[in-house]
């Protein structure tokens, strides 16, 4: 039976009702009852009995739900999309550098494609700003 448990530096000390030390383990004390003690070790909660034996282990999430997707992977794909748009901008720069007016050389570069390119650049920029904003506040 557990009488008390307390944090002493980096260790948890568990005491019997008579005042004898039952066990000491490294970790952070989260709570205790007369039957069990919960100790945080790394990113896992260990539930221990009065002898220090681990009864169960649970992943510690600090009250936050686990994320389904990573914002870093979304950010990667957005940056990849921006690189594609930079390549398209360089293609437009080369085309205009030849002295041709847009849509007169029979190629596929016309005002419609340029408008789509500008709108997609705006879309990628807005998505990037939203992801950065969400990473700071959530």
PDB file of C-alpha atoms in Angstrom:
ATOM      1  CA  UNK A   1       0.000   0.000   0.000  1.00  0.00           C
ATOM      2  CA  UNK A   2       1.244   3.499  -0.892  1.00  0.00           C
ATOM      3  CA  UNK A   3       1.151   6.209   1.731  1.00  0.00           C
ATOM      4  CA  UNK A   4       2.808   9.070  -0.162  1.00  0.00           C
ATOM      5  CA  UNK A   5       4.837   9.876  -3.255  1.00  0.00           C
ATOM      6  CA  UNK A   6       6.892  12.964  -3.942  1.00  0.00           C
ATOM      7  CA  UNK A   7       9.338  14.412  -6.442  1.00  0.00           C
ATOM      8  CA  UNK A   8      12.929  14.676  -5.272  1.00  0.00           C
ATOM      9  CA  UNK A   9      15.022  16.244  -8.003  1.00  0.00           C
ATOM     10  CA  UNK A  10      14.816  13.995 -11.051  1.00  0.00           C
ATOM     11  CA  UNK A  11      13.530  11.018  -9.056  1.00  0.00           C
ATOM     12  CA  UNK A  12      10.159   9.961  -7.660  1.00  0.00           C
ATOM     13  CA  UNK A  13      10.205   8.577  -4.133  1.00  0.00           C
ATOM     14  CA  UNK A  14       7.318   6.358  -2.969  1.00  0.00           C
ATOM     15  CA  UNK A  15       6.676   5.948   0.761  1.00  0.00           C
ATOM     16  CA  UNK A  16       4.585   3.391   2.662  1.00  0.00           C
ATOM     17  CA  UNK A  17       1.934   4.465   5.191  1.00  0.00           C
ATOM     18  CA  UNK A  18       4.443   3.546   7.924  1.00  0.00           C
ATOM     19  CA  UNK A  19       7.038   5.960   6.454  1.00  0.00           C
ATOM     20  CA  UNK A  20       9.402   3.447   4.842  1.00  0.00           C
ATOM     21  CA  UNK A  21      10.742   4.048   1.324  1.00  0.00           C
ATOM     22  CA  UNK A  22       9.124   1.504  -0.984  1.00  0.00           C
ATOM     23  CA  UNK A  23      11.038   2.437  -4.167  1.00  0.00           C
ATOM     24  CA  UNK A  24      12.678   5.287  -6.038  1.00  0.00           C
ATOM     25  CA  UNK A  25      12.538   5.728  -9.808  1.00  0.00           C
ATOM     26  CA  UNK A  26      13.844   8.337 -12.183  1.00  0.00           C
ATOM     27  CA  UNK A  27      11.075  10.399 -13.793  1.00  0.00           C
ATOM     28  CA  UNK A  28       8.437  13.021 -13.082  1.00  0.00           C
ATOM     29  CA  UNK A  29       5.615  12.324 -10.641  1.00  0.00           C
ATOM     30  CA  UNK A  30       2.203  12.844 -12.230  1.00  0.00           C
ATOM     31  CA  UNK A  31       0.030  11.431  -9.446  1.00  0.00           C
ATOM     32  CA  UNK A  32      -0.541   8.563  -7.043  1.00  0.00           C
ATOM     33  CA  UNK A  33      -3.194   6.617  -5.167  1.00  0.00           C
ATOM     34  CA  UNK A  34      -2.991   4.008  -2.433  1.00  0.00           C
ATOM     35  CA  UNK A  35      -2.521   1.325  -5.112  1.00  0.00           C
ATOM     36  CA  UNK A  36      -0.499   2.921  -7.958  1.00  0.00           C
ATOM     37  CA  UNK A  37       1.841   5.728  -8.934  1.00  0.00           C
ATOM     38  CA  UNK A  38       2.013   7.409 -12.353  1.00  0.00           C
ATOM     39  CA  UNK A  39       5.498   8.457 -13.455  1.00  0.00           C
ATOM     40  CA  UNK A  40       6.449  10.286 -16.648  1.00  0.00           C
ATOM     41  CA  UNK A  41       9.600   8.896 -18.253  1.00  0.00           C
ATOM     42  CA  UNK A  42      10.445  10.559 -21.572  1.00  0.00           C
ATOM     43  CA  UNK A  43       7.235  10.547 -23.619  1.00  0.00           C
ATOM     44  CA  UNK A  44       5.593   7.629 -21.787  1.00  0.00           C
ATOM     45  CA  UNK A  45       3.558   7.410 -18.586  1.00  0.00           C
ATOM     46  CA  UNK A  46       4.394   4.373 -16.445  1.00  0.00           C
ATOM     47  CA  UNK A  47       1.797   3.178 -13.949  1.00  0.00           C
ATOM     48  CA  UNK A  48       3.625   1.365 -11.136  1.00  0.00           C
ATOM     49  CA  UNK A  49       2.439  -0.670  -8.145  1.00  0.00           C
ATOM     50  CA  UNK A  50       3.717  -0.336  -4.552  1.00  0.00           C
ATOM     51  CA  UNK A  51       6.814  -2.427  -5.373  1.00  0.00           C
ATOM     52  CA  UNK A  52       7.827  -0.347  -8.386  1.00  0.00           C
ATOM     53  CA  UNK A  53       6.676  -2.892 -10.980  1.00  0.00           C
ATOM     54  CA  UNK A  54       5.255  -1.332 -14.142  1.00  0.00           C
ATOM     55  CA  UNK A  55       1.599  -2.271 -14.517  1.00  0.00           C
ATOM     56  CA  UNK A  56       1.018  -0.389 -17.779  1.00  0.00           C
ATOM     57  CA  UNK A  57       2.594   2.160 -20.085  1.00  0.00           C
ATOM     58  CA  UNK A  58       0.837   4.879 -22.060  1.00  0.00           C
ATOM     59  CA  UNK A  59       2.029   7.413 -24.588  1.00  0.00           C
ATOM     60  CA  UNK A  60       2.189  10.932 -23.130  1.00  0.00           C
ATOM     61  CA  UNK A  61       0.597  13.603 -25.337  1.00  0.00           C
ATOM     62  CA  UNK A  62       0.379  16.499 -22.839  1.00  0.00           C
ATOM     63  CA  UNK A  63      -3.370  16.798 -23.398  1.00  0.00           C
ATOM     64  CA  UNK A  64      -2.971  17.470 -27.128  1.00  0.00           C
ATOM     65  CA  UNK A  65      -4.504  15.228 -29.777  1.00  0.00           C
ATOM     66  CA  UNK A  66      -2.088  13.485 -32.110  1.00  0.00           C
ATOM     67  CA  UNK A  67      -1.729  15.235 -35.454  1.00  0.00           C
ATOM     68  CA  UNK A  68      -2.988  13.330 -38.463  1.00  0.00           C
ATOM     69  CA  UNK A  69      -0.796  15.123 -41.013  1.00  0.00           C
ATOM     70  CA  UNK A  70       2.394  17.019 -40.746  1.00  0.00           C
ATOM     71  CA  UNK A  71       2.431  20.716 -41.520  1.00  0.00           C
ATOM     72  CA  UNK A  72       6.046  20.271 -42.599  1.00  0.00           C
ATOM     73  CA  UNK A  73       5.028  17.938 -45.415  1.00  0.00           C
ATOM     74  CA  UNK A  74       2.321  20.368 -46.544  1.00  0.00           C
ATOM     75  CA  UNK A  75       4.870  23.169 -46.450  1.00  0.00           C
ATOM     76  CA  UNK A  76       7.253  21.050 -48.538  1.00  0.00           C
ATOM     77  CA  UNK A  77       4.644  20.536 -51.267  1.00  0.00           C
ATOM     78  CA  UNK A  78       3.761  24.217 -51.290  1.00  0.00           C
ATOM     79  CA  UNK A  79       7.422  25.157 -51.662  1.00  0.00           C
ATOM     80  CA  UNK A  80       7.758  22.616 -54.463  1.00  0.00           C
ATOM     81  CA  UNK A  81       4.788  24.252 -56.190  1.00  0.00           C
ATOM     82  CA  UNK A  82       6.452  27.647 -55.792  1.00  0.00           C
ATOM     83  CA  UNK A  83       9.607  26.288 -57.437  1.00  0.00           C
ATOM     84  CA  UNK A  84       7.516  25.153 -60.405  1.00  0.00           C
ATOM     85  CA  UNK A  85       6.061  28.651 -60.649  1.00  0.00           C
ATOM     86  CA  UNK A  86       9.549  30.151 -60.558  1.00  0.00           C
ATOM     87  CA  UNK A  87      10.480  27.898 -63.488  1.00  0.00           C
ATOM     88  CA  UNK A  88       7.419  29.106 -65.385  1.00  0.00           C
ATOM     89  CA  UNK A  89       8.381  32.702 -64.658  1.00  0.00           C
ATOM     90  CA  UNK A  90      11.865  32.061 -66.056  1.00  0.00           C
ATOM     91  CA  UNK A  91      10.293  30.561 -69.201  1.00  0.00           C
ATOM     92  CA  UNK A  92       8.168  33.706 -69.583  1.00  0.00           C
ATOM     93  CA  UNK A  93      11.256  35.880 -69.077  1.00  0.00           C
ATOM     94  CA  UNK A  94      13.138  33.998 -71.794  1.00  0.00           C
ATOM     95  CA  UNK A  95      10.174  34.264 -74.158  1.00  0.00           C
ATOM     96  CA  UNK A  96       9.823  38.000 -73.663  1.00  0.00           C
ATOM     97  CA  UNK A  97      13.594  38.431 -73.953  1.00  0.00           C
ATOM     98  CA  UNK A  98      13.464  37.200 -77.569  1.00  0.00           C
ATOM     99  CA  UNK A  99      11.391  40.258 -78.465  1.00  0.00           C
ATOM    100  CA  UNK A 100       8.210  38.377 -79.392  1.00  0.00           C
ATOM    101  CA  UNK A 101       4.838  39.637 -78.377  1.00  0.00           C
ATOM    102  CA  UNK A 102       2.773  37.151 -76.423  1.00  0.00           C
ATOM    103  CA  UNK A 103       0.615  34.892 -78.582  1.00  0.00           C
ATOM    104  CA  UNK A 104       2.207  35.760 -81.966  1.00  0.00           C
ATOM    105  CA  UNK A 105       4.785  33.002 -82.415  1.00  0.00           C
ATOM    106  CA  UNK A 106       2.272  30.134 -82.517  1.00  0.00           C
ATOM    107  CA  UNK A 107       3.483  28.727 -79.209  1.00  0.00           C
ATOM    108  CA  UNK A 108       1.393  27.829 -76.198  1.00  0.00           C
ATOM    109  CA  UNK A 109       2.242  31.005 -74.276  1.00  0.00           C
ATOM    110  CA  UNK A 110      -0.716  33.393 -74.238  1.00  0.00           C
ATOM    111  CA  UNK A 111      -2.481  35.787 -71.878  1.00  0.00           C
ATOM    112  CA  UNK A 112      -4.739  33.032 -70.541  1.00  0.00           C
ATOM    113  CA  UNK A 113      -1.752  30.942 -69.426  1.00  0.00           C
ATOM    114  CA  UNK A 114      -0.112  34.001 -67.884  1.00  0.00           C
ATOM    115  CA  UNK A 115      -3.314  34.758 -65.934  1.00  0.00           C
ATOM    116  CA  UNK A 116      -3.488  31.176 -64.673  1.00  0.00           C
ATOM    117  CA  UNK A 117       0.158  31.412 -63.626  1.00  0.00           C
ATOM    118  CA  UNK A 118      -0.436  34.640 -61.683  1.00  0.00           C
ATOM    119  CA  UNK A 119      -3.524  33.218 -59.949  1.00  0.00           C
ATOM    120  CA  UNK A 120      -1.671  30.047 -58.969  1.00  0.00           C
ATOM    121  CA  UNK A 121       1.203  32.149 -57.574  1.00  0.00           C
ATOM    122  CA  UNK A 122      -1.308  34.062 -55.461  1.00  0.00           C
ATOM    123  CA  UNK A 123      -2.881  30.778 -54.321  1.00  0.00           C
ATOM    124  CA  UNK A 124       0.486  29.297 -53.297  1.00  0.00           C
ATOM    125  CA  UNK A 125       1.432  32.509 -51.479  1.00  0.00           C
ATOM    126  CA  UNK A 126      -1.832  32.561 -49.517  1.00  0.00           C
ATOM    127  CA  UNK A 127      -1.469  28.875 -48.602  1.00  0.00           C
ATOM    128  CA  UNK A 128       2.102  29.456 -47.447  1.00  0.00           C
ATOM    129  CA  UNK A 129       1.055  32.408 -45.279  1.00  0.00           C
ATOM    130  CA  UNK A 130      -1.816  30.416 -43.750  1.00  0.00           C
ATOM    131  CA  UNK A 131       0.461  27.472 -42.916  1.00  0.00           C
ATOM    132  CA  UNK A 132       3.073  29.732 -41.337  1.00  0.00           C
ATOM    133  CA  UNK A 133       0.366  31.524 -39.355  1.00  0.00           C
ATOM    134  CA  UNK A 134      -1.130  28.215 -38.192  1.00  0.00           C
ATOM    135  CA  UNK A 135       2.260  26.882 -37.094  1.00  0.00           C
ATOM    136  CA  UNK A 136       2.736  29.881 -34.789  1.00  0.00           C
ATOM    137  CA  UNK A 137      -0.720  29.933 -33.208  1.00  0.00           C
ATOM    138  CA  UNK A 138      -1.806  26.287 -33.098  1.00  0.00           C
TER     139      UNK A 138
END
